[in-house]
Short mmCIF file of C-alpha atoms (C1' of nucleotides) and ligand atoms in Angstrom, two decimals:
data_model
loop_
_atom_site.label_atom_id
_atom_site.label_comp_id
_atom_site.label_asym_id
_atom_site.label_seq_id
_atom_site.Cartn_x
_atom_site.Cartn_y
_atom_site.Cartn_z
CA UNK A 1 -20.66 -3.27 5.42
CA UNK A 2 -19.10 -5.73 2.99
CA UNK A 3 -15.91 -7.08 1.45
CA UNK A 4 -13.47 -4.17 1.65
CA UNK A 5 -10.25 -5.24 3.37
CA UNK A 6 -8.24 -2.11 3.95
CA UNK A 7 -4.65 -2.19 5.10
CA UNK A 8 -5.79 -1.01 8.54
CA UNK A 9 -8.37 -3.73 8.90
CA UNK A 10 -5.87 -6.37 7.81
CA UNK A 11 -3.44 -5.16 10.45
CA UNK A 12 -6.05 -5.19 13.18
CA UNK A 13 -7.08 -8.74 12.26
CA UNK A 14 -3.51 -9.97 12.12
CA UNK A 15 -2.72 -8.61 15.56
CA UNK A 16 -5.97 -9.85 17.06
CA UNK A 17 -5.07 -13.30 15.72
CA UNK A 18 -1.67 -13.19 17.35
CA UNK A 19 -3.06 -11.98 20.68
CA UNK A 20 -5.77 -14.65 20.58
CA UNK A 21 -3.10 -17.34 20.10
CA UNK A 22 -1.62 -16.23 23.41
CA UNK A 23 -4.30 -15.97 26.01
CA UNK A 24 -7.90 -15.34 25.06
CA UNK A 25 -9.56 -12.16 23.80
CA UNK A 26 -7.39 -9.31 22.51
CA UNK A 27 -7.73 -6.30 24.81
CA UNK A 28 -8.11 -2.74 23.60
CA UNK A 29 -4.87 -1.66 25.22
CA UNK A 30 -2.78 -4.58 23.96
CA UNK A 31 -3.98 -3.92 20.46
CA UNK A 32 -3.32 -0.22 20.81
CA UNK A 33 0.23 -0.93 21.98
CA UNK A 34 0.95 -3.34 19.11
CA UNK A 35 -0.56 -1.12 16.46
CA UNK A 36 0.84 2.13 17.82
CA UNK A 37 -2.60 3.65 17.87
CA UNK A 38 -4.56 5.39 20.66
CA UNK A 39 -6.85 3.04 22.62
CA UNK A 40 -9.86 5.19 21.76
CA UNK A 41 -9.23 4.57 18.07
CA UNK A 42 -9.00 0.84 18.65
CA UNK A 43 -12.40 0.82 20.34
CA UNK A 44 -13.86 2.53 17.31
CA UNK A 45 -12.36 0.02 14.90
CA UNK A 46 -13.43 -2.97 16.99
CA UNK A 47 -17.00 -1.69 16.96
CA UNK A 48 -16.84 -1.39 13.21
CA UNK A 49 -15.35 -4.85 12.70
CA UNK A 50 -17.99 -6.37 14.98
CA UNK A 51 -20.87 -4.68 13.16
CA UNK A 52 -19.69 -5.34 9.63
CA UNK A 53 -21.39 -7.98 7.54
CA UNK A 54 -20.03 -10.53 7.84
CA UNK A 55 -18.78 -9.74 11.34
CA UNK A 56 -15.00 -10.10 11.49
CA UNK A 57 -14.66 -10.02 15.27
CA UNK A 58 -16.74 -10.84 18.30
CA UNK A 59 -16.58 -7.89 20.62
CA UNK A 60 -18.31 -7.10 23.89
CA UNK A 61 -17.61 -3.84 25.70
CA UNK A 62 -14.70 -4.10 28.12
CA UNK A 63 -14.05 -7.71 27.14
CA UNK A 64 -11.74 -7.46 24.17
CA UNK A 65 -12.02 -9.03 20.74
CA UNK A 66 -11.99 -12.52 19.26
CA UNK A 67 -11.96 -13.39 15.56
CA UNK A 68 -14.96 -14.90 13.82
CA UNK A 69 -14.22 -17.53 11.18
CA UNK A 70 -14.31 -14.92 8.37
CA UNK A 71 -12.05 -12.68 10.45
CA UNK A 72 -9.67 -15.54 11.09
CA UNK A 73 -9.51 -16.39 7.39
CA UNK A 74 -8.65 -12.81 6.56
CA UNK A 75 -5.99 -12.80 9.26
CA UNK A 76 -4.44 -16.04 8.02
CA UNK A 77 -4.40 -14.65 4.51
CA UNK A 78 -2.27 -11.73 5.68
CA UNK A 79 -0.05 -13.93 7.84
CA UNK A 80 0.52 -16.29 4.90
CA UNK A 81 1.50 -13.34 2.74
CA UNK A 82 3.83 -12.05 5.44
CA UNK A 83 5.65 -15.29 6.04
CA UNK A 84 5.96 -16.25 2.39
CA UNK A 85 7.31 -12.78 1.68
CA UNK A 86 9.91 -13.06 4.42
CA UNK A 87 11.04 -16.37 3.00
CA UNK A 88 11.10 -14.97 -0.52
CA UNK A 89 13.12 -11.90 0.47
CA UNK A 90 15.76 -14.06 2.14
CA UNK A 91 15.92 -16.63 -0.62
CA UNK A 92 15.68 -14.39 -3.66
CA UNK A 93 17.08 -11.02 -2.68
CA UNK A 94 19.62 -12.02 -0.04
CA UNK A 95 18.01 -10.21 2.87
CA UNK A 96 19.14 -11.37 6.31
CA UNK A 97 16.58 -12.62 8.79
CA UNK A 98 16.61 -9.44 10.86
CA UNK A 99 15.76 -7.23 7.87
CA UNK A 100 12.73 -8.91 6.37
CA UNK A 101 10.01 -8.24 8.90
CA UNK A 102 9.56 -4.56 8.22
CA UNK A 103 9.53 -4.92 4.43
CA UNK A 104 7.05 -7.82 4.61
CA UNK A 105 4.80 -5.77 6.89
CA UNK A 106 4.21 -3.35 4.05
CA UNK A 107 4.13 -5.77 1.12
CA UNK A 108 1.71 -8.22 2.77
CA UNK A 109 -1.25 -5.93 2.03
CA UNK A 110 -0.40 -5.25 -1.56
CA UNK A 111 0.53 -8.46 -3.35
CA UNK A 112 -2.06 -10.37 -5.38
CA UNK A 113 -3.14 -13.94 -4.86
CA UNK A 114 -1.23 -14.71 -8.04
CA UNK A 115 1.93 -13.25 -6.54
CA UNK A 116 1.37 -15.34 -3.42
CA UNK A 117 0.94 -18.51 -5.50
CA UNK A 118 4.03 -17.80 -7.60
CA UNK A 119 6.16 -17.21 -4.52
CA UNK A 120 4.92 -20.39 -2.88
CA UNK A 121 5.74 -22.38 -5.99
CA UNK A 122 9.16 -20.78 -6.52
CA UNK A 123 10.05 -21.54 -2.90
CA UNK A 124 8.84 -25.16 -3.06
CA UNK A 125 5.78 -24.57 -0.86
CA UNK A 126 7.66 -23.93 2.37
CA UNK A 127 5.98 -24.65 5.70
CA UNK A 128 8.05 -22.28 7.82
CA UNK A 129 9.46 -18.77 7.37
CA UNK A 130 13.08 -17.73 8.10
CA UNK A 131 12.28 -17.42 11.81
CA UNK A 132 10.75 -20.88 11.88
CA UNK A 133 7.20 -19.55 12.13
CA UNK A 134 4.58 -21.76 10.53
CA UNK A 135 3.10 -20.61 7.23
CA UNK A 136 -0.69 -21.06 6.90
CA UNK A 137 -1.57 -23.31 3.96
CA UNK A 138 -2.98 -21.98 0.68
CA UNK A 139 -6.46 -22.90 1.90
CA UNK A 140 -5.84 -20.93 5.06
CA UNK A 141 -5.31 -23.53 7.70
CA UNK A 142 -2.67 -22.86 10.34
CA UNK A 143 -0.66 -26.02 11.00
CA UNK A 144 -0.58 -27.20 14.61
CA UNK A 145 2.35 -25.99 16.66
CA UNK A 146 3.38 -27.82 19.79
CA UNK A 147 6.51 -25.86 20.58
CA UNK A 148 6.96 -24.25 23.99
CA UNK A 149 9.03 -21.32 25.26
CA UNK A 150 12.67 -22.06 25.87
CA UNK A 151 12.09 -20.33 29.22
CA UNK A 152 10.03 -23.30 30.38
CA UNK A 153 12.95 -25.77 30.16
CA UNK A 154 15.02 -26.90 33.16
CA UNK A 155 18.41 -28.45 33.84
CA UNK A 156 19.25 -31.45 31.63
CA UNK A 157 16.32 -30.87 29.27
CA UNK A 158 17.21 -31.25 25.61
CA UNK A 159 15.25 -29.72 22.76
CA UNK A 160 15.33 -28.47 19.19
CA UNK A 161 14.85 -24.77 18.43
CA UNK A 162 11.77 -24.37 16.27
CA UNK A 163 11.03 -20.68 15.96
CA UNK A 164 11.95 -17.26 17.29
CA UNK A 165 9.98 -14.06 17.59
CA UNK A 166 10.75 -11.91 14.55
CA UNK A 167 9.93 -8.36 15.51
CA UNK A 168 13.16 -7.24 17.16
CA UNK A 169 16.03 -7.06 14.65
CA UNK A 170 18.65 -6.61 17.38
CA UNK A 171 17.51 -9.80 19.14
CA UNK A 172 17.59 -11.66 15.82
CA UNK A 173 21.15 -10.57 15.11
CA UNK A 174 22.18 -11.67 18.58
CA UNK A 175 20.51 -15.06 18.26
CA UNK A 176 22.19 -15.62 14.93
CA UNK A 177 25.54 -14.75 16.44
CA UNK A 178 25.19 -17.28 19.27
CA UNK A 179 23.83 -19.93 16.93
CA UNK A 180 20.31 -20.09 18.34
CA UNK A 181 18.43 -20.59 15.06
CA UNK A 182 15.66 -22.99 13.95
CA UNK A 183 16.47 -26.72 13.84
CA UNK A 184 19.48 -26.41 16.12
CA UNK A 185 19.64 -28.75 19.13
CA UNK A 186 20.27 -27.46 22.61
CA UNK A 187 20.92 -28.89 26.07
CA UNK A 188 20.09 -27.04 29.29
CA UNK A 189 23.16 -27.22 31.50
CA UNK A 190 21.72 -25.22 34.39
CA UNK A 191 18.82 -23.08 35.52
CA UNK A 192 18.87 -20.22 38.01
CA UNK A 193 15.85 -20.02 40.32
CA UNK A 194 16.35 -16.33 40.96
CA UNK A 195 16.64 -14.60 37.61
CA UNK A 196 15.38 -17.42 35.39
CA UNK A 197 18.68 -17.52 33.47
CA UNK A 198 19.38 -20.67 31.48
CA UNK A 199 22.85 -21.93 30.65
CA UNK A 200 22.73 -23.67 27.28
CA UNK A 201 24.94 -25.87 25.23
CA UNK A 202 24.12 -25.00 21.63
CA UNK A 203 24.80 -27.47 18.84
CA UNK A 204 27.77 -26.38 16.74
CA UNK A 205 28.99 -23.79 19.27
CA UNK A 206 32.18 -24.17 21.29
CA UNK A 207 31.13 -22.27 24.39
CA UNK A 208 27.95 -22.46 26.44
CA UNK A 209 25.77 -19.35 26.70
CA UNK A 210 23.70 -17.91 29.52
CA UNK A 211 20.40 -16.41 28.42
CA UNK A 212 17.96 -14.30 30.45
CA UNK A 213 14.19 -14.43 30.33
CA UNK A 214 13.97 -11.50 27.91
CA UNK A 215 15.53 -13.84 25.38
CA UNK A 216 14.30 -17.29 26.44
CA UNK A 217 10.66 -16.16 26.36
CA UNK A 218 11.07 -15.25 22.68
CA UNK A 219 12.54 -18.59 21.55
CA UNK A 220 10.32 -21.65 21.08
CA UNK A 221 11.49 -25.23 21.13
CA UNK A 222 10.27 -28.81 20.72
CA UNK A 223 11.40 -31.26 23.39
CA UNK B 1 3.36 21.11 3.57
CA UNK B 2 6.41 18.87 3.65
CA UNK B 3 7.89 15.50 2.76
CA UNK B 4 4.90 13.14 2.89
CA UNK B 5 4.62 11.19 -0.37
CA UNK B 6 1.31 9.38 -0.25
CA UNK B 7 0.34 6.74 -2.80
CA UNK B 8 -2.08 9.23 -4.33
CA UNK B 9 0.50 11.94 -4.71
CA UNK B 10 2.96 9.48 -6.23
CA UNK B 11 0.35 8.42 -8.76
CA UNK B 12 -0.49 11.99 -9.69
CA UNK B 13 3.20 12.83 -10.17
CA UNK B 14 3.85 9.72 -12.26
CA UNK B 15 0.97 10.48 -14.60
CA UNK B 16 1.82 14.15 -14.85
CA UNK B 17 5.35 13.09 -15.84
CA UNK B 18 4.02 10.82 -18.56
CA UNK B 19 1.64 13.44 -19.90
CA UNK B 20 4.41 16.06 -19.86
CA UNK B 21 6.63 13.75 -21.95
CA UNK B 22 3.93 13.86 -24.60
CA UNK B 23 2.88 17.41 -25.28
CA UNK B 24 3.27 20.08 -22.66
CA UNK B 25 1.28 20.63 -19.47
CA UNK B 26 -0.94 17.85 -18.13
CA UNK B 27 -4.59 18.90 -18.33
CA UNK B 28 -7.10 18.34 -15.56
CA UNK B 29 -9.23 16.11 -17.74
CA UNK B 30 -6.39 13.97 -19.10
CA UNK B 31 -5.21 13.36 -15.56
CA UNK B 32 -8.72 12.59 -14.41
CA UNK B 33 -9.11 10.04 -17.21
CA UNK B 34 -5.80 8.33 -16.48
CA UNK B 35 -6.33 8.24 -12.74
CA UNK B 36 -10.00 7.32 -12.91
CA UNK B 37 -10.89 10.22 -10.68
CA UNK B 38 -13.41 13.05 -11.14
CA UNK B 39 -11.92 16.20 -12.70
CA UNK B 40 -13.02 18.25 -9.71
CA UNK B 41 -10.89 16.07 -7.45
CA UNK B 42 -7.90 16.50 -9.73
CA UNK B 43 -8.18 20.27 -9.51
CA UNK B 44 -8.10 20.02 -5.75
CA UNK B 45 -5.00 17.84 -5.74
CA UNK B 46 -3.15 20.03 -8.25
CA UNK B 47 -3.78 23.05 -6.04
CA UNK B 48 -2.37 21.15 -3.10
CA UNK B 49 0.71 19.95 -4.99
CA UNK B 50 1.38 23.47 -6.26
CA UNK B 51 1.11 25.02 -2.79
CA UNK B 52 3.13 22.41 -0.93
CA UNK B 53 6.66 23.21 0.21
CA UNK B 54 8.57 22.42 -1.84
CA UNK B 55 6.09 22.83 -4.71
CA UNK B 56 5.83 19.60 -6.68
CA UNK B 57 3.99 21.02 -9.68
CA UNK B 58 3.62 24.34 -11.44
CA UNK B 59 -0.05 24.97 -11.92
CA UNK B 60 -2.01 27.92 -13.29
CA UNK B 61 -5.79 27.80 -13.45
CA UNK B 62 -7.07 26.37 -16.71
CA UNK B 63 -3.54 25.68 -17.94
CA UNK B 64 -2.72 22.28 -16.58
CA UNK B 65 0.28 21.10 -14.57
CA UNK B 66 4.01 20.73 -15.08
CA UNK B 67 6.46 19.11 -12.67
CA UNK B 68 9.01 21.11 -10.70
CA UNK B 69 12.41 19.49 -10.25
CA UNK B 70 11.40 18.02 -6.85
CA UNK B 71 8.18 16.75 -8.41
CA UNK B 72 10.06 15.20 -11.30
CA UNK B 73 12.49 13.48 -8.95
CA UNK B 74 9.60 11.98 -7.03
CA UNK B 75 7.99 10.87 -10.28
CA UNK B 76 11.18 9.24 -11.54
CA UNK B 77 11.56 7.45 -8.23
CA UNK B 78 8.15 5.83 -8.71
CA UNK B 79 8.79 5.08 -12.39
CA UNK B 80 12.12 3.46 -11.52
CA UNK B 81 10.38 1.31 -8.94
CA UNK B 82 7.67 0.37 -11.43
CA UNK B 83 10.00 -0.65 -14.23
CA UNK B 84 12.46 -2.51 -12.03
CA UNK B 85 9.53 -4.36 -10.48
CA UNK B 86 8.16 -5.36 -13.88
CA UNK B 87 11.56 -6.69 -14.84
CA UNK B 88 11.92 -8.50 -11.54
CA UNK B 89 8.49 -10.13 -11.78
CA UNK B 90 9.24 -11.47 -15.25
CA UNK B 91 12.74 -12.64 -14.41
CA UNK B 92 12.19 -14.05 -10.96
CA UNK B 93 8.58 -15.17 -10.77
CA UNK B 94 7.91 -16.10 -14.38
CA UNK B 95 5.21 -13.49 -15.01
CA UNK B 96 4.50 -12.79 -18.68
CA UNK B 97 4.84 -9.27 -20.00
CA UNK B 98 1.10 -8.65 -20.10
CA UNK B 99 0.64 -9.49 -16.40
CA UNK B 100 3.24 -7.34 -14.69
CA UNK B 101 1.89 -3.83 -15.08
CA UNK B 102 -0.98 -4.10 -12.64
CA UNK B 103 1.07 -5.79 -9.93
CA UNK B 104 3.89 -3.25 -10.30
CA UNK B 105 1.37 -0.40 -10.05
CA UNK B 106 0.61 -1.42 -6.49
CA UNK B 107 4.08 -2.48 -5.36
CA UNK B 108 5.83 0.64 -6.66
CA UNK B 109 4.56 2.68 -3.70
CA UNK B 110 5.46 0.20 -1.02
CA UNK B 111 8.98 -1.14 -1.57
CA UNK B 112 11.95 0.39 0.26
CA UNK B 113 15.01 1.92 -1.31
CA UNK B 114 16.86 -1.16 -0.10
CA UNK B 115 14.44 -3.38 -2.01
CA UNK B 116 14.95 -1.24 -5.10
CA UNK B 117 18.73 -1.53 -4.80
CA UNK B 118 18.62 -5.30 -4.27
CA UNK B 119 16.40 -5.80 -7.31
CA UNK B 120 18.63 -3.65 -9.47
CA UNK B 121 21.68 -5.61 -8.38
CA UNK B 122 20.03 -9.02 -8.79
CA UNK B 123 18.94 -8.05 -12.31
CA UNK B 124 22.36 -6.71 -13.31
CA UNK B 125 21.26 -3.06 -13.33
CA UNK B 126 18.98 -3.28 -16.35
CA UNK B 127 18.32 -0.19 -18.47
CA UNK B 128 14.98 -1.27 -19.92
CA UNK B 129 11.91 -3.05 -18.56
CA UNK B 130 10.15 -6.01 -20.27
CA UNK B 131 8.29 -3.62 -22.59
CA UNK B 132 11.52 -1.90 -23.59
CA UNK B 133 10.74 1.20 -21.55
CA UNK B 134 13.78 3.01 -20.17
CA UNK B 135 14.48 2.68 -16.46
CA UNK B 136 15.59 5.89 -14.71
CA UNK B 137 19.02 5.53 -13.13
CA UNK B 138 19.53 5.14 -9.38
CA UNK B 139 20.30 8.86 -9.17
CA UNK B 140 17.02 9.60 -10.93
CA UNK B 141 18.02 10.60 -14.41
CA UNK B 142 15.85 9.41 -17.28
CA UNK B 143 18.07 8.25 -20.17
CA UNK B 144 17.43 9.96 -23.51
CA UNK B 145 15.00 8.20 -25.81
CA UNK B 146 15.03 8.92 -29.53
CA UNK B 147 12.51 6.33 -30.63
CA UNK B 148 9.48 7.36 -32.68
CA UNK B 149 6.01 5.85 -33.17
CA UNK B 150 5.86 2.97 -35.62
CA UNK B 151 2.90 4.85 -37.10
CA UNK B 152 5.27 7.50 -38.45
CA UNK B 153 7.11 5.07 -40.77
CA UNK B 154 6.43 4.72 -44.50
CA UNK B 155 7.00 2.20 -47.27
CA UNK B 156 10.53 0.72 -47.36
CA UNK B 157 11.49 2.18 -43.99
CA UNK B 158 13.40 -0.27 -41.80
CA UNK B 159 13.64 0.00 -38.05
CA UNK B 160 14.16 -1.81 -34.75
CA UNK B 161 11.33 -2.12 -32.24
CA UNK B 162 12.44 -0.44 -29.01
CA UNK B 163 9.43 -0.31 -26.72
CA UNK B 164 5.70 -0.82 -26.55
CA UNK B 165 3.02 0.73 -24.40
CA UNK B 166 2.42 -1.54 -21.42
CA UNK B 167 -1.02 -0.72 -20.13
CA UNK B 168 -3.23 -2.92 -22.31
CA UNK B 169 -2.64 -6.62 -21.60
CA UNK B 170 -4.66 -7.73 -24.65
CA UNK B 171 -2.51 -5.61 -26.96
CA UNK B 172 0.63 -7.01 -25.36
CA UNK B 173 -0.50 -10.59 -25.90
CA UNK B 174 -1.28 -9.78 -29.52
CA UNK B 175 2.09 -8.14 -30.11
CA UNK B 176 3.87 -11.11 -28.59
CA UNK B 177 1.92 -13.44 -30.86
CA UNK B 178 2.90 -11.59 -34.02
CA UNK B 179 6.50 -11.19 -32.88
CA UNK B 180 6.49 -7.44 -32.42
CA UNK B 181 8.69 -7.23 -29.33
CA UNK B 182 11.68 -5.07 -28.37
CA UNK B 183 14.90 -5.48 -30.37
CA UNK B 184 13.17 -7.13 -33.32
CA UNK B 185 13.84 -5.64 -36.78
CA UNK B 186 10.99 -4.71 -39.10
CA UNK B 187 10.57 -3.55 -42.71
CA UNK B 188 7.59 -1.51 -43.89
CA UNK B 189 6.28 -3.19 -47.04
CA UNK B 190 3.42 -0.78 -47.64
CA UNK B 191 1.44 2.08 -46.19
CA UNK B 192 -2.23 2.92 -46.75
CA UNK B 193 -3.04 6.62 -47.06
CA UNK B 194 -6.63 6.10 -46.04
CA UNK B 195 -6.64 4.14 -42.81
CA UNK B 196 -2.96 4.50 -41.94
CA UNK B 197 -2.46 0.74 -41.98
CA UNK B 198 1.11 -0.50 -42.24
CA UNK B 199 2.09 -3.84 -43.77
CA UNK B 200 5.17 -5.11 -41.98
CA UNK B 201 7.74 -7.77 -42.46
CA UNK B 202 8.75 -8.81 -38.93
CA UNK B 203 12.09 -10.44 -38.29
CA UNK B 204 11.67 -14.13 -37.53
CA UNK B 205 8.06 -14.30 -38.76
CA UNK B 206 7.01 -16.15 -41.91
CA UNK B 207 4.06 -13.97 -42.91
CA UNK B 208 3.76 -10.21 -43.14
CA UNK B 209 1.22 -8.48 -40.87
CA UNK B 210 -1.05 -5.49 -41.42
CA UNK B 211 -1.38 -3.22 -38.38
CA UNK B 212 -3.80 -0.34 -37.84
CA UNK B 213 -3.07 2.94 -36.12
CA UNK B 214 -4.52 1.72 -32.81
CA UNK B 215 -1.53 -0.59 -32.70
CA UNK B 216 1.20 1.32 -34.56
CA UNK B 217 0.75 4.38 -32.34
CA UNK B 218 1.59 2.24 -29.30
CA UNK B 219 4.81 0.75 -30.67
CA UNK B 220 8.02 2.79 -30.74
CA UNK B 221 11.00 2.13 -32.98
CA UNK B 222 14.48 3.37 -33.81
CA UNK B 223 15.23 3.85 -37.48
"C1'" DA C 1 -19.54 38.17 -32.37
"C1'" DA C 2 -22.89 35.28 -30.40
"C1'" DA C 3 -24.09 30.85 -29.34
"C1'" DA C 4 -23.01 26.39 -28.20
"C1'" DT C 5 -19.96 23.22 -26.47
"C1'" DT C 6 -16.34 21.60 -23.65
"C1'" DA C 7 -13.04 22.09 -19.90
"C1'" DT C 8 -12.20 23.49 -15.46
"C1'" DT C 9 -13.08 25.22 -10.99
"C1'" DT C 10 -15.76 26.15 -6.69
"C1'" DA C 11 -18.73 24.74 -3.06
"C1'" DG C 12 -20.37 21.61 -0.12
"C1'" DC C 13 -20.43 16.70 1.39
"C1'" DT C 14 -18.70 11.82 2.54
"C1'" DT C 15 -15.75 8.12 4.34
"C1'" DC C 16 -11.73 6.34 6.48
"C1'" DA C 17 -8.67 6.19 10.03
"C1'" DC C 18 -6.82 8.52 13.09
"C1'" DC C 19 -6.51 12.02 17.43
"C1'" DT C 20 -7.37 14.32 22.40
"C1'" DA C 21 -10.01 15.12 26.41
"C1'" DA C 22 -13.54 13.79 29.36
"C1'" DA C 23 -16.60 10.30 31.18
"C1'" DT C 24 -17.37 5.81 32.87
"C1'" DA C 25 -16.62 1.07 34.05
"C1'" DG C 26 -13.80 -2.47 36.24
"C1'" DT C 27 -10.24 -3.83 39.41
"C1'" DT C 28 -7.23 -3.35 43.29
"C1'" DT C 29 -5.73 -1.53 47.50
"C1'" DT C 30 -6.45 0.16 51.79
"C1'" DA D 1 -16.86 -0.67 51.15
"C1'" DA D 2 -14.67 3.32 49.80
"C1'" DA D 3 -10.86 5.09 47.53
"C1'" DA D 4 -7.59 4.86 44.09
"C1'" DC D 5 -6.00 3.24 40.06
"C1'" DT D 6 -6.33 1.32 35.43
"C1'" DA D 7 -8.74 0.13 31.30
"C1'" DT D 8 -12.03 1.31 28.16
"C1'" DT D 9 -15.48 3.99 25.95
"C1'" DT D 10 -17.84 8.25 24.36
"C1'" DA D 11 -17.79 12.73 22.36
"C1'" DG D 12 -16.16 15.79 19.35
"C1'" DG D 13 -12.63 16.89 15.83
"C1'" DT D 14 -8.88 16.55 12.06
"C1'" DG D 15 -6.77 15.66 7.45
"C1'" DA D 16 -6.51 12.99 3.24
"C1'" DA D 17 -8.74 11.91 -0.77
"C1'" DG D 18 -12.40 11.21 -2.96
"C1'" DC D 19 -17.53 12.57 -4.81
"C1'" DT D 20 -21.68 15.43 -7.13
"C1'" DA D 21 -23.85 19.57 -8.63
"C1'" DA D 22 -23.52 24.16 -9.95
"C1'" DA D 23 -20.79 28.05 -11.61
"C1'" DT D 24 -17.50 29.91 -14.64
"C1'" DA D 25 -13.95 30.11 -18.14
"C1'" DA D 26 -12.10 28.79 -22.60
"C1'" DT D 27 -12.72 27.15 -27.07
"C1'" DT D 28 -15.16 25.99 -31.16
"C1'" DT D 29 -18.99 26.42 -34.28
"C1'" DT D 30 -22.32 28.93 -36.55
MN1 LIG E 1 -3.57 -15.32 0.03
MN1 LIG E 2 8.59 -14.21 10.56
MN1 LIG E 3 14.04 4.63 -5.44
MN1 LIG E 4 6.56 -1.26 -18.51
#
DNA sequence: AAAATTATTTAGCTTCACCTAAATAGTTTT
DNA sequence: AAAACTATTTAGGTGAAGCTAAATAATTTT
C-alpha cells in the first residue's frame, strides 16, 4: 500500500498507458495478450493497483483500466527510460534499430534517475527515440503527437514519416531496407479500395513500393 | 532444478566467489552479512544451490559453501558484467569511481551477452575496472592476481598500487583525494608497531600521508 | 569437562506474481 | 428472448525468496 514500484507493476502501467492512448480503457484481455500473462492474473493485479495508496489505476469490474495521475507519472517514467535507452544503445554501442527494444525492455526498470539524466545529457536531450517515438520530458510530460497512420492516406497525399512501431524486429528491418524511416518524405501514388494497399514513392528510393495494411497501420506520418 | 539464474542466485554466487577468494568456504553468517539477508534464509538458499542440477555449490552443514565449476562460471559471468559496466559508466557517462558500484550491482543481472560484448569492444577489451580489479575474460577465466594488501608492507618497501576495494564510496573519494589510485607508485616511510599505521610517500603528491589499517587493508599493491 | 557463547539449521509463515479450472457477467446471434 | 459465445472474475494453488523464533551444533571460555 505505498511506494514500491516493482518491475511487474511498471510493465502493467506502461502497457495500460499505451492501450489508453489508443482507444479508452485497457481491457483485461488486451493487457493479458501484451504482457503474456493469463487474464485471471491481470484481474488480480488491476485490483491491487486500484486499491493501492495512492491508486495507480481506475478500475471497475468488466470495464478495464485507466491510469490515475500518479499511475500515469510512473508509466511515463518507464517510457522515458525505455526511449532514452534505445537512443543510447544506438548512439553509443552501435545497436541497430531492430535490436534495441528487447534490451531496453529489461534495462528500463533498473537504471537510476542519475543514469537517466546522464544519458539525456550525453545524447543532447533528444525528443525522439530511434523509431521516432516521442520521449517524455524529464518532468514527465508527454509531448503532443499529431501524426496519423500511414494507412489513412489516399492517392496524391504527401507526408513525412514520423515514427514506426518498434516491437517487431523483422518489420523494422524491412522498413529500413525500403527506406521508410523517420523524417523521410513520401507521396501516395495510388490506393487500392479492396486490400487497402498503398503504392508509395519514398524519398531517396528509385522504385516505388506497395505496402499492405499490416505495414501501413504501424507507420505514422505528418501530412 | 535446471538453468534458471535468478538475480538472487547470481548475487549469492558472486559473493560466495569473493569469500572463497579470501579464506576457504563461505560461511552462512558472512554471506548473510554481505547480502543483507537473515542467516536462516542463506541456509535455505545454500541447500537449494547444492541440490540443483547441476550443483552450483558444494555445501556441508555447518561448513559453509564452495563453488562447483558451473557455479564459478556463473559467478565469473556476473563479475565480468559488473566490472565491464563500471568501466563503461566511467568512460561513457562520466561517472566517478565512487558512484559506479551501486549502479553496476543492479545492471549486472540484466544486460545481455550482446551488450557485454559491445561494451568490451567499445572499451578496447579492458583487463581492469576503474578500481583496478581484474575483469574475467570473455571465456570466463579470472586472470591471476599476485597483489598483496598495502597493510603488509613495512618501512622502505616500495610498490605500485594495483587495486582498491570498491564498495565504500567515502573511502574511494578519500583515496582519490590523497592520490592513492591504481598504477601510482608508493614508498613506505615508516610503520607503527602499535596501531599498524603506515606513513607513505605517494607518487605525484607533495606531502606524505599516514594511513590506518582500515584503509591499508583495502588497498592492494604489487611490490 | 562443563558452561557459556556464537554459529547454524529447522520449522513455520509471509508476500509477490504468477497459474488453472470453474463460475459468472456481458454481448451477439439466432 | 433464449441460446451461444466471449470476456472477465473468483477460487484455490504454486514457487521463489525472504522473515522470525526456537532448536541444535560448534567453538570458546572458565
Ligand atoms: Mn526517470
Ligand atoms: Mn522505440
Ligand atoms: Mn557474460
Ligand atoms: Mn570495481
